[in-house]
Short mmCIF file of C-alpha atoms in Angstrom, two decimals:
data_model
loop_
_atom_site.label_atom_id
_atom_site.label_comp_id
_atom_site.label_asym_id
_atom_site.label_seq_id
_atom_site.Cartn_x
_atom_site.Cartn_y
_atom_site.Cartn_z
CA MET I 1 43.42 7.12 18.71
CA SER I 2 41.57 9.34 20.71
CA ASP I 3 41.02 9.25 23.69
CA THR I 4 38.31 11.63 23.87
CA LEU I 5 34.54 10.16 23.40
CA LYS I 6 31.00 11.08 23.93
CA LEU I 7 30.03 9.75 27.33
CA SER I 8 27.16 7.32 25.86
CA LEU I 9 30.40 5.50 23.93
CA ALA I 10 31.82 4.60 27.59
CA ARG I 11 31.46 0.96 28.60
CA LYS I 12 32.00 0.16 32.81
CA GLY I 13 34.48 0.26 34.51
CA ASP I 14 35.57 3.49 32.16
CA ARG I 15 37.12 6.51 33.79
CA GLY I 16 37.95 9.97 32.66
CA VAL I 17 37.42 14.17 32.52
CA ILE I 18 34.90 15.53 31.35
CA VAL I 19 36.41 17.95 28.54
CA GLN I 20 33.14 19.72 27.34
CA VAL I 21 29.42 19.58 28.72
CA GLY I 22 26.56 19.99 25.73
CA ASP I 23 27.33 21.01 21.70
CA HIS I 24 26.45 24.54 22.45
CA CYS I 25 23.73 24.52 20.03
CA HIS I 26 22.32 27.61 20.54
CA HIS I 27 19.38 27.65 18.50
CA ASP I 28 17.98 23.98 20.06
CA GLU I 29 16.15 25.05 22.92
CA HIS I 30 15.98 21.40 23.69
CA ALA I 31 19.69 21.19 23.80
CA MET I 32 19.84 24.13 25.89
CA GLU I 33 17.78 22.85 28.78
CA LEU I 34 19.80 19.48 28.89
CA GLU I 35 23.04 20.81 29.27
CA ARG I 36 21.68 24.15 31.77
CA ARG I 37 20.26 19.99 33.48
CA LEU I 38 23.43 18.48 33.23
CA LEU I 39 25.62 21.31 34.53
CA GLU I 40 23.10 21.57 37.84
CA LEU I 41 23.77 18.16 38.32
CA GLY I 42 27.19 18.47 38.22
CA PHE I 43 28.68 17.21 35.10
CA VAL I 44 31.30 20.45 34.59
CA GLU I 45 34.24 20.79 32.67
CA GLY I 46 37.29 18.79 34.86
CA ALA I 47 34.93 16.91 36.96
CA ARG I 48 35.79 13.45 37.71
CA ILE I 49 34.02 10.81 36.55
CA GLU I 50 33.62 6.71 36.21
CA LEU I 51 30.94 4.26 34.83
CA LEU I 52 29.73 2.26 37.44
CA HIS I 53 26.62 0.07 35.62
CA GLU I 54 25.02 -0.44 32.28
CA GLY I 55 21.30 -1.07 32.25
CA LEU I 56 19.98 -5.01 31.17
CA PHE I 57 18.51 -4.05 28.23
CA GLY I 58 20.20 -2.12 25.51
CA ARG I 59 22.94 -0.85 28.22
CA ASP I 60 20.48 2.01 29.30
CA PRO I 61 20.75 3.80 31.12
CA ILE I 62 23.88 3.92 33.18
CA ALA I 63 24.64 4.83 35.96
CA MET I 64 28.47 7.16 36.82
CA LYS I 65 29.96 8.14 39.82
CA ILE I 66 31.07 11.16 38.91
CA ASP I 67 33.65 13.22 41.76
CA ASP I 68 31.90 12.28 44.51
CA MET I 69 28.31 11.81 43.48
CA ARG I 70 25.95 8.72 42.08
CA VAL I 71 23.76 9.41 38.88
CA ALA I 72 21.97 7.46 36.20
CA LEU I 73 20.93 8.81 32.58
CA ARG I 74 20.53 7.82 29.61
CA ARG I 75 22.28 7.06 26.69
CA HIS I 76 21.08 9.74 24.00
CA GLU I 77 21.54 12.62 27.18
CA ALA I 78 25.19 11.29 28.21
CA ALA I 79 25.78 12.15 24.46
CA SER I 80 25.87 15.42 24.85
CA LEU I 81 29.13 15.07 27.39
CA THR I 82 32.39 15.10 25.58
CA VAL I 83 34.58 13.09 28.17
CA ARG I 84 38.93 12.15 28.27
CA PHE I 85 39.26 8.47 28.75
CA ASP I 86 41.86 7.63 30.96
CA PRO I 87 44.10 5.46 29.03
CA VAL I 88 43.77 2.34 30.96
CA ALA I 89 40.33 2.88 31.49
CA VAL I 90 39.72 2.93 27.05
CA ALA I 91 42.69 -0.22 26.75
CA ALA I 92 40.25 -2.87 29.00
CA ALA I 93 37.49 -1.68 27.61
CA ASP I 94 38.29 -2.94 23.75
CA PRO I 95 40.10 -5.93 24.59
CA ALA I 96 42.62 -7.26 21.56
CA PRO I 97 41.06 -10.57 20.26
CA GLU I 98 42.38 -13.87 21.61
CA GLU I 99 44.59 -16.07 19.65
CA VAL I 100 42.39 -19.43 18.79
CA THR I 101 44.72 -22.50 18.92
CA ALA I 102 43.38 -25.71 16.85
#
């Protein structure tokens, strides 16, 4: 199982490092603008990130700590960021089903 996923798939408490910003799709003006804005906010490759909060309805927006800042993004914006999650955080986000005793 790969521990590199889109940030939009993260759950509260997940931690990791940004490995890619944007999809590098230079023919889509909207995608280029979003990538530029994310870079200006500090979403750069190598930055440490931790998901702090998820919105009440639809888990949107999400609040995260990026290095020493706190930032909120919509999940569709967070889909532009690829993060290598810490293995402990990924395992905690997807717990094994509990056994049912009769």
